[in-house]
Coordinates of C-alpha atoms in Angstrom, one line a residue:
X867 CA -2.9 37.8 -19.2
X868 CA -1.9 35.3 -16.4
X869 CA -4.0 32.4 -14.6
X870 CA -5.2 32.9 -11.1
X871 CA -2.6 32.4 -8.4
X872 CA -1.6 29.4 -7.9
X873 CA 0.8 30.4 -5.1
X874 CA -0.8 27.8 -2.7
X875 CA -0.6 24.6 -5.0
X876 CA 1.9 22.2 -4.9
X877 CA 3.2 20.6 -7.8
X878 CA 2.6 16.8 -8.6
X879 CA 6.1 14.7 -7.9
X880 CA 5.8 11.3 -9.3
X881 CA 8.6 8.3 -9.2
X882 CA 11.0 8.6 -12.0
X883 CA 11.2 6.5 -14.3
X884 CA 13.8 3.8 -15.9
X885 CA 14.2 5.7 -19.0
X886 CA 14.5 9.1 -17.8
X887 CA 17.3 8.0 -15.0
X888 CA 19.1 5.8 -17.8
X889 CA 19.6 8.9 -20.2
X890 CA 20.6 11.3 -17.1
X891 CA 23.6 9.3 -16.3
X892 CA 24.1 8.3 -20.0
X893 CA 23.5 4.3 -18.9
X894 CA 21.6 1.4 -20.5
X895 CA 17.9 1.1 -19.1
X896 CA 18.6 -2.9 -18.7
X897 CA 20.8 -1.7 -16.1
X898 CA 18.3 -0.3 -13.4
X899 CA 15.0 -1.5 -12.0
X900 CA 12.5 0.5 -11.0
X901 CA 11.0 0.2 -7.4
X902 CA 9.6 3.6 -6.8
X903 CA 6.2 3.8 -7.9
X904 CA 4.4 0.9 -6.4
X905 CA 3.6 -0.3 -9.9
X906 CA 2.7 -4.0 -10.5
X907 CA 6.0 -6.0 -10.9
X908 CA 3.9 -8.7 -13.2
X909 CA 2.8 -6.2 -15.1
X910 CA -1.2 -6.2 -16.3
X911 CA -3.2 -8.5 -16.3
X912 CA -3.2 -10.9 -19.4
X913 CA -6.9 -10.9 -20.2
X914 CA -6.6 -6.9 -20.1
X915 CA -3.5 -6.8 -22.1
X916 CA -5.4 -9.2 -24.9
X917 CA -8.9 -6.4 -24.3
X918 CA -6.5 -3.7 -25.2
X919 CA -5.2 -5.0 -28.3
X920 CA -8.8 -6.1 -29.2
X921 CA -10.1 -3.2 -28.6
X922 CA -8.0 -1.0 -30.4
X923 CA -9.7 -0.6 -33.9
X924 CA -12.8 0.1 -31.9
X925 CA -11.3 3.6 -30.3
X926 CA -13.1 6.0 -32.7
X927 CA -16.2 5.3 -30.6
X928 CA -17.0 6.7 -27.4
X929 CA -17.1 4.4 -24.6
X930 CA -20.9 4.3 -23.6
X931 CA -21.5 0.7 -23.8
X932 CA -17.8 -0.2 -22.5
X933 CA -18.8 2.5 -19.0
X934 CA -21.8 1.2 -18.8
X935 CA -21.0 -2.8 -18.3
X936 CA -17.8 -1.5 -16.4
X937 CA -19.9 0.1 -13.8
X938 CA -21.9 -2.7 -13.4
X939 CA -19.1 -5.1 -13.0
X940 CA -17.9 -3.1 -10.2
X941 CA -20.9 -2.6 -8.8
X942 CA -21.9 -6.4 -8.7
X943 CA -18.4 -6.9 -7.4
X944 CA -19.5 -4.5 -4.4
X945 CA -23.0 -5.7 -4.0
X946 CA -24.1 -2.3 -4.5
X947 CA -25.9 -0.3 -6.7
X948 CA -24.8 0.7 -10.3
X949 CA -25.6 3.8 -9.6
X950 CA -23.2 3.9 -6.6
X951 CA -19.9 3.6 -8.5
X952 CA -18.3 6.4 -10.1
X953 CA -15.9 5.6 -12.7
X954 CA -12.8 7.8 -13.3
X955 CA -9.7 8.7 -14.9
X956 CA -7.8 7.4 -12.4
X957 CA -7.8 7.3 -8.6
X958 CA -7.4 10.7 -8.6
X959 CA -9.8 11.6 -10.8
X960 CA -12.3 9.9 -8.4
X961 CA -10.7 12.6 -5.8
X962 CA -12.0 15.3 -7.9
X963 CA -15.5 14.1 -8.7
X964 CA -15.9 13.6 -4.5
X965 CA -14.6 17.0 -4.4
X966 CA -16.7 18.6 -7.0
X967 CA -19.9 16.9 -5.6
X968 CA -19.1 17.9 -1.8
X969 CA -17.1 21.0 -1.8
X970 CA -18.3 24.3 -1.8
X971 CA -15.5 27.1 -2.2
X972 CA -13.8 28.1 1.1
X973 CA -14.6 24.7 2.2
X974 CA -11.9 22.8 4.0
X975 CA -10.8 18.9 3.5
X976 CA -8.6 17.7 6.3
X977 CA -5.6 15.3 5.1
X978 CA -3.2 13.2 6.3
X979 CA 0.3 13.8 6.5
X980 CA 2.8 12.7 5.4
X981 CA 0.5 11.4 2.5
X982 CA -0.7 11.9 -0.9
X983 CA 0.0 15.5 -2.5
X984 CA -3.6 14.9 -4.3
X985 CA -6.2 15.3 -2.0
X986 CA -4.7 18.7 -0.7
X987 CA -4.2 19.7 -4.9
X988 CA -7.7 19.0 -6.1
X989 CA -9.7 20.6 -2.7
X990 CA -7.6 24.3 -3.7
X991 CA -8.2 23.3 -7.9
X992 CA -11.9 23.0 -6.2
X993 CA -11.6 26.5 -4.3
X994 CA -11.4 24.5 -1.0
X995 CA -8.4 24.7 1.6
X996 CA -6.6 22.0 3.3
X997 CA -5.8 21.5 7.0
X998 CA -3.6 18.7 8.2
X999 CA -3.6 15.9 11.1
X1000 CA -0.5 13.8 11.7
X1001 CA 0.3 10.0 11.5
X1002 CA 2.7 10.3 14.1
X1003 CA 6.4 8.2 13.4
X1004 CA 6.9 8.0 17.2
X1005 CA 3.6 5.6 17.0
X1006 CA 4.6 3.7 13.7
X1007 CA 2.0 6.0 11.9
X1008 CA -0.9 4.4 13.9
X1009 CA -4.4 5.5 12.1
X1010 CA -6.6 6.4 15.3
X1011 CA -10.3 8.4 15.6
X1012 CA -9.6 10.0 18.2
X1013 CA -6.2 11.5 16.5
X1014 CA -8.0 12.5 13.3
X1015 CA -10.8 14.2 16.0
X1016 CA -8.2 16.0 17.6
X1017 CA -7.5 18.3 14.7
X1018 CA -11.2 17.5 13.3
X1019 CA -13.1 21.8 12.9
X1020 CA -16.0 20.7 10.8
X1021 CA -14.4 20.2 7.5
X1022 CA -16.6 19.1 5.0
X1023 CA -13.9 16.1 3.7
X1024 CA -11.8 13.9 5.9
X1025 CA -9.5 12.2 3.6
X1026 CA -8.2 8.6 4.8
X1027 CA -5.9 5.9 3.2
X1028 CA -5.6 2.7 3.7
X1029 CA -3.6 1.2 3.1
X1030 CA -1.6 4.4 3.6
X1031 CA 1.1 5.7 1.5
X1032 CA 4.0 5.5 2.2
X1033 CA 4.1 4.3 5.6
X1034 CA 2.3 0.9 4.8
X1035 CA -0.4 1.6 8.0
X1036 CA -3.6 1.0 7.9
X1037 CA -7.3 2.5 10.2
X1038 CA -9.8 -0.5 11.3
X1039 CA -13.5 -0.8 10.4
X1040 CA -14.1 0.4 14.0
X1041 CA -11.9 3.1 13.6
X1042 CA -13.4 4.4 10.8
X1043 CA -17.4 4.2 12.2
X1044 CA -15.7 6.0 15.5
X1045 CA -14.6 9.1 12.9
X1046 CA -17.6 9.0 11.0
X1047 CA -19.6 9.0 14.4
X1048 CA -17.7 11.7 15.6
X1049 CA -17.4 14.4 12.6
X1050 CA -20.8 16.8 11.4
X1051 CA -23.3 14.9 9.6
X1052 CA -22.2 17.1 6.5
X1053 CA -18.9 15.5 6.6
X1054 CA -18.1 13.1 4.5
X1055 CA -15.0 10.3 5.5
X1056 CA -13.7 9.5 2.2
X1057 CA -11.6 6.0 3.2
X1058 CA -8.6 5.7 0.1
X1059 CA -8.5 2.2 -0.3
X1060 CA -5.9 2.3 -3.4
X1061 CA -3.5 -0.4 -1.4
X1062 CA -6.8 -2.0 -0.7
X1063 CA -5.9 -5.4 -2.0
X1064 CA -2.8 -6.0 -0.5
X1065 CA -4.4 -5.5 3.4
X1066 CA -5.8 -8.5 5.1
X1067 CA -9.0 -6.1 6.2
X1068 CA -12.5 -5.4 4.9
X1069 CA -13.1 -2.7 2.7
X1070 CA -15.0 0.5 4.2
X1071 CA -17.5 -0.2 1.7
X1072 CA -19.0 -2.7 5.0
X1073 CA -20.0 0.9 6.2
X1074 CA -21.6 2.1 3.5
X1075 CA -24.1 -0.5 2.9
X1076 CA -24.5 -2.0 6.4
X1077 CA -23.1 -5.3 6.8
X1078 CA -21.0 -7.3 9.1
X1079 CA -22.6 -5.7 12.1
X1080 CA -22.2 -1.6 11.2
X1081 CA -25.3 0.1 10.9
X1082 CA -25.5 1.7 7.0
X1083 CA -24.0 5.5 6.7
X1084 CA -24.6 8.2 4.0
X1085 CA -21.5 9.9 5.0
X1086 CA -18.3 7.7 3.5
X1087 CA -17.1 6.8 0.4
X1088 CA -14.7 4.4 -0.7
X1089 CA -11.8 5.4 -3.7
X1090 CA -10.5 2.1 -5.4
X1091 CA -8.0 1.9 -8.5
X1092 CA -7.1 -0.8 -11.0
X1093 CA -3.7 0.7 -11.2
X1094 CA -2.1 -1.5 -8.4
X1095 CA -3.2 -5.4 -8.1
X1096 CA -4.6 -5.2 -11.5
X1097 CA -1.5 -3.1 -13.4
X1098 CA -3.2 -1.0 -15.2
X1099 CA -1.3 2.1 -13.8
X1100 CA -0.8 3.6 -17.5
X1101 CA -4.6 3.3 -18.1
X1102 CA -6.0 5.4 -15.7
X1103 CA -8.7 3.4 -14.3
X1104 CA -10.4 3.9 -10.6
X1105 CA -13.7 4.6 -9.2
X1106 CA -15.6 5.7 -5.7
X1107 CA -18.0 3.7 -4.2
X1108 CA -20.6 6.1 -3.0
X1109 CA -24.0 6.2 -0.4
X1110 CA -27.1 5.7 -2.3
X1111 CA -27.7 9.0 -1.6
X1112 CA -25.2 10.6 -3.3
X1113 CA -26.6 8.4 -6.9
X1114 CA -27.9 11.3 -8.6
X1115 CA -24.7 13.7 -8.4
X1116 CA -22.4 11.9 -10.6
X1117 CA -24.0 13.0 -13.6
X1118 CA -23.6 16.2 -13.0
X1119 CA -20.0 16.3 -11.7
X1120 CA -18.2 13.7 -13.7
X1121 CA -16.8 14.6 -17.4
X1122 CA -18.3 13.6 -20.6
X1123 CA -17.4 9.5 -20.6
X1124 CA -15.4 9.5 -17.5
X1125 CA -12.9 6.6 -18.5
X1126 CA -11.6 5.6 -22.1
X1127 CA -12.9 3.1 -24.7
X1128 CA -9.7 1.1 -23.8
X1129 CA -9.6 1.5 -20.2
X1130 CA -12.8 0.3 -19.6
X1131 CA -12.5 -2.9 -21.7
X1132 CA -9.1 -3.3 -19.3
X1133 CA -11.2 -2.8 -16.4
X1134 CA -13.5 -5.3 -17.5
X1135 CA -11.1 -8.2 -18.6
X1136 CA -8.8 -7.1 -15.7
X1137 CA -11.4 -7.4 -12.9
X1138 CA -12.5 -11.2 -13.6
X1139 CA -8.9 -12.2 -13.7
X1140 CA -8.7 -13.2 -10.1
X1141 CA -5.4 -15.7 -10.8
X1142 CA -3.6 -12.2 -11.6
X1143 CA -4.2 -10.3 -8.6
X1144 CA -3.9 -13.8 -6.6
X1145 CA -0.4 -13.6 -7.9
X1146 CA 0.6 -10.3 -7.3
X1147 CA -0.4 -10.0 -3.6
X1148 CA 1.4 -13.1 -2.7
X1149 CA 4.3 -11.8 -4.4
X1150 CA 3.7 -8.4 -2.8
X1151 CA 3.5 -10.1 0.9
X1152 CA 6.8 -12.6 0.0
X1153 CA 8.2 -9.1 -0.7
X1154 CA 7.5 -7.4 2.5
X1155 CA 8.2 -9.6 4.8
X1156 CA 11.9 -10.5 2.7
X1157 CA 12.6 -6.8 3.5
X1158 CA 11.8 -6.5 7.1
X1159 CA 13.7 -9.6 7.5
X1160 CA 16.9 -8.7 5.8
X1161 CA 17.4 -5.1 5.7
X1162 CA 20.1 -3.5 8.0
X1163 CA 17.9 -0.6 9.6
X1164 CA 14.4 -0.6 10.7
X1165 CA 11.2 -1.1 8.1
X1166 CA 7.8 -0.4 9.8
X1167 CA 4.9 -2.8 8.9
X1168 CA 3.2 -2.6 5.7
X1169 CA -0.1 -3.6 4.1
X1170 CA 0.5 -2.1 0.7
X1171 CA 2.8 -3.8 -1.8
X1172 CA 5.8 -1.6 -0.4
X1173 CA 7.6 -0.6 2.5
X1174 CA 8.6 2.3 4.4
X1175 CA 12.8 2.1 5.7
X1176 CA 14.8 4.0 8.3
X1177 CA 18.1 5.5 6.1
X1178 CA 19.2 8.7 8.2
X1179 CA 19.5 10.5 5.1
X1180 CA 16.9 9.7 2.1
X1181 CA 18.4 11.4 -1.0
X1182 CA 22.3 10.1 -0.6
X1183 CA 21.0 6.7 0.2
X1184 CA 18.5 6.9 -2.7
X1185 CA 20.9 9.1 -5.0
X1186 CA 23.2 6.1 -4.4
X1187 CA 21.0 3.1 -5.2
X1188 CA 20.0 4.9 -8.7
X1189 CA 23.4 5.2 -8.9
X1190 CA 23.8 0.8 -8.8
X1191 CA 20.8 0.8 -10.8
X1192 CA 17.8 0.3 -7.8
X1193 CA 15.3 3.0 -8.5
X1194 CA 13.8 3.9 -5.0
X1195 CA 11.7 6.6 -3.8
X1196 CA 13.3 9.1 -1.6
X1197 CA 10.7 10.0 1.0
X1198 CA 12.1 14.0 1.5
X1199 CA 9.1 15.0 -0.3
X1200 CA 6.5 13.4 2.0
X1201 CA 7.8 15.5 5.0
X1202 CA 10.2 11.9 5.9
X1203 CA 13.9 12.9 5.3
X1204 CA 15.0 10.4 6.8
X1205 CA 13.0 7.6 5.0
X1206 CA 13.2 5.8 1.5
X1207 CA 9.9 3.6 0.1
X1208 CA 10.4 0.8 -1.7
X1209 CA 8.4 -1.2 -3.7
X1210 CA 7.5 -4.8 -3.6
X1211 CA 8.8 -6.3 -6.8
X1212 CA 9.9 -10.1 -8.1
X1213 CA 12.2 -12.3 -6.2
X1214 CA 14.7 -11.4 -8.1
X1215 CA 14.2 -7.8 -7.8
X1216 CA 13.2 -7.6 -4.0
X1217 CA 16.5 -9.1 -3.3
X1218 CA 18.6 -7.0 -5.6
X1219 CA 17.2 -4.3 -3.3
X1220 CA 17.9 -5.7 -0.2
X1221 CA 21.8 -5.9 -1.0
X1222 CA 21.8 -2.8 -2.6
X1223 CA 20.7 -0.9 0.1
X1224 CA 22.4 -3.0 2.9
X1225 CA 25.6 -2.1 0.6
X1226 CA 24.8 1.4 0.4
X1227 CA 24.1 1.9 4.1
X1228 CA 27.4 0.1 4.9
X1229 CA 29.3 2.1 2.2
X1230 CA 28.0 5.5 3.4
X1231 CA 28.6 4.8 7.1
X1232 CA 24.7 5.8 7.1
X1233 CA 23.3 5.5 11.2
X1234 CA 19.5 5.1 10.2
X1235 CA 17.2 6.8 13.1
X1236 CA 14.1 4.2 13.2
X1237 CA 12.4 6.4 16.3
X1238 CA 11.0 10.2 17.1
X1239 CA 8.6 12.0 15.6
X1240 CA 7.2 12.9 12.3
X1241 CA 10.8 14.7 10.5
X1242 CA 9.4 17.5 9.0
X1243 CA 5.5 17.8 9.7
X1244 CA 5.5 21.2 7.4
X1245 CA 6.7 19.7 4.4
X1246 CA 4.5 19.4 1.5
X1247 CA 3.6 16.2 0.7
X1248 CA 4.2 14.4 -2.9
X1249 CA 2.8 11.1 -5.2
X1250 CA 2.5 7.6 -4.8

């Protein structure tokens, strides 16, 4: 017996980590930092870390209480309805309960590329298929309606992100109502807002419910995650933010207690801790703007807590930084070549990037190509 065919699915890529580089090239972890996964570089927040230890003689029970005040946290958070936030394992977990309320099979999701492998994995795990539309390099990755519209043929699930990874970009309010305006009334805009915190924008959630001057819609939803600001990456802890409309569907798409005992009382310590996430996006912006100002070859702008640099040739600069102990993500995998991402981290660690790659590019006799179009617009696309 074999499963079905799986021909068409891509594998999930994720950063690698300290430990697993360390005992490759028989070297002490100490010796490397990690910059490749757009993890939190404080680390959780306090009050979660002090939930989770709390919690943990309580983890023979099944979260029902925990979900329950979670969800309404969030919701109250929101202004919205209880009922209107779907907790999940994870960001992409979220992805798969949009996908298992909207999709039927041989429905298509259109996708961004480069971008996140996810949204094309869980629409074909769904029976769906997956058609493309560019963020052009030539135009910095610019998020426009009309360039989504373009390539737009009635899919029933137009995936945005912004913040988008890797390249930092991120689509307007406007932008987004122009889409929605423009696509079936049975398609529904889902707006990724995992980067969310870091961007000095709204949150599409002003669409959903009607406020600052858009007029309420039934067709977008809003993805959120706790594992950025909040640092609760090894959690798994995100939710959607749905129409009112969509309410009843949950229960009968989402699995039995959708987030853990511990990750909910996380979520719920984490999401009062304002000083935490205060903390990590000023660090995140002193970041950014230390690596557009000091590294040798062109970074675009970024509203996550990472950029997106110009290195001619991603995996020998990137082989060669994990080599000095800077673990970067080579961008190959997104369908970028030519790019590396790297992650906002401390002071200390932002600058130890800096020189390392300066050194690297200087050392290799690298000429970085910061213009032209989108390397390899084929290319499957991989992870955060």
């Amino acid at each position: 017996m074999q499963p079905r065919d799986l021909s068409d699915h891509v594998a999930y890529e994720a950063g690698r980590g300290i430990e697993e580089v360390a005992r490759e090239l028989g070297r002490d972890p100490s010796e490397f930092i990690k910059l490749a996964s757009n993890e939190n570089p404080h680390g959780p927040s306090p009050a979660a870390a002090v939930a989770i230890r709390e919690t943990a003689s309580s983890v023979s029970s099944y979260p029902k209480a925990a979900h329950a005040d979670l969800t309404t946290a969030v919701a109250d958070r929101w202004g919205v309805g209880d009922e209107q936030v779907w907790l999940a394992n994870g960001g992409d977990g979220a992805i798969d309960y949009l996908h298992r309320a909207a999709l039927e099979p041989a429905d298509d999701v259109l996708v961004p590329t480069p971008g996140f492998a996810y949204y094309g994995m869980s629409s074909r795990f769904h029976h769906g298929d997956v058609r493309e539309y560019e963020l052009s390099r030539a135009a910095d990755f610019a998020q426009e309606a009309d360039a989504v519209l373009d390539v737009y043929d009635g899919e029933r699930v137009i995936w945005l992100t912004s913040p988008h990874n890797p390249t930092g970009s991120t689509m307007s309010l406007t932008e987004i109502e122009c889409l929605a305006e423009g696509t079936d009334e049975d398609t529904l805009v889902a707006v990724d807002e995992a980067y969310g915190e870091f961007a000095d924008r709204d949150s599409a959630v002003a669409l959903i419910e009607g406020r600052d001057g858009f007029d309420a819609r039934d067709d977008v939803a809003v993805l959120r995650t706790f594992s950025k600001a909040y640092g609760l990456a090894g959690v798994r802890l995100g939710y959607a933010v749905v129409p009112a409309e969509w309410a009843d569907a949950y229960a009968r798409v989402n699995t039995p207690f959708a987030a853990s005992e511990l990750a909910c009382r996380a979520g719920l310590a984490a999401i009062d801790d304002d000083e935490h996430v205060r903390r990590t996006v000023e660090t995140a912006r002193e970041s950014r703007a230390y690596m557009r100002e000091n590294i040798d070859t062109h970074v675009w702008e970024s509203e996550g807590n990472f950029v997106l640099a110009a290195v001619g040739d991603a995996t020998a600069v990137s082989d060669e930084m994990q080599e000095r102990g800077v673990i970067v993500r080579d961008c190959s995998s997104f369908g970028l070549p030519g790019c590396v991402r790297i992650t906002c981290g401390t002071e200390e660690e932002t600058e130890r990037a800096v020189e390392t790659l300066n050194d690297v590019l200087d050392d290799l006799d690298v000429e970085p190509e910061s213009t032209g179009e989108s390397e390899d617009p084929d290319a499957e696309v991989a992870d955060p």
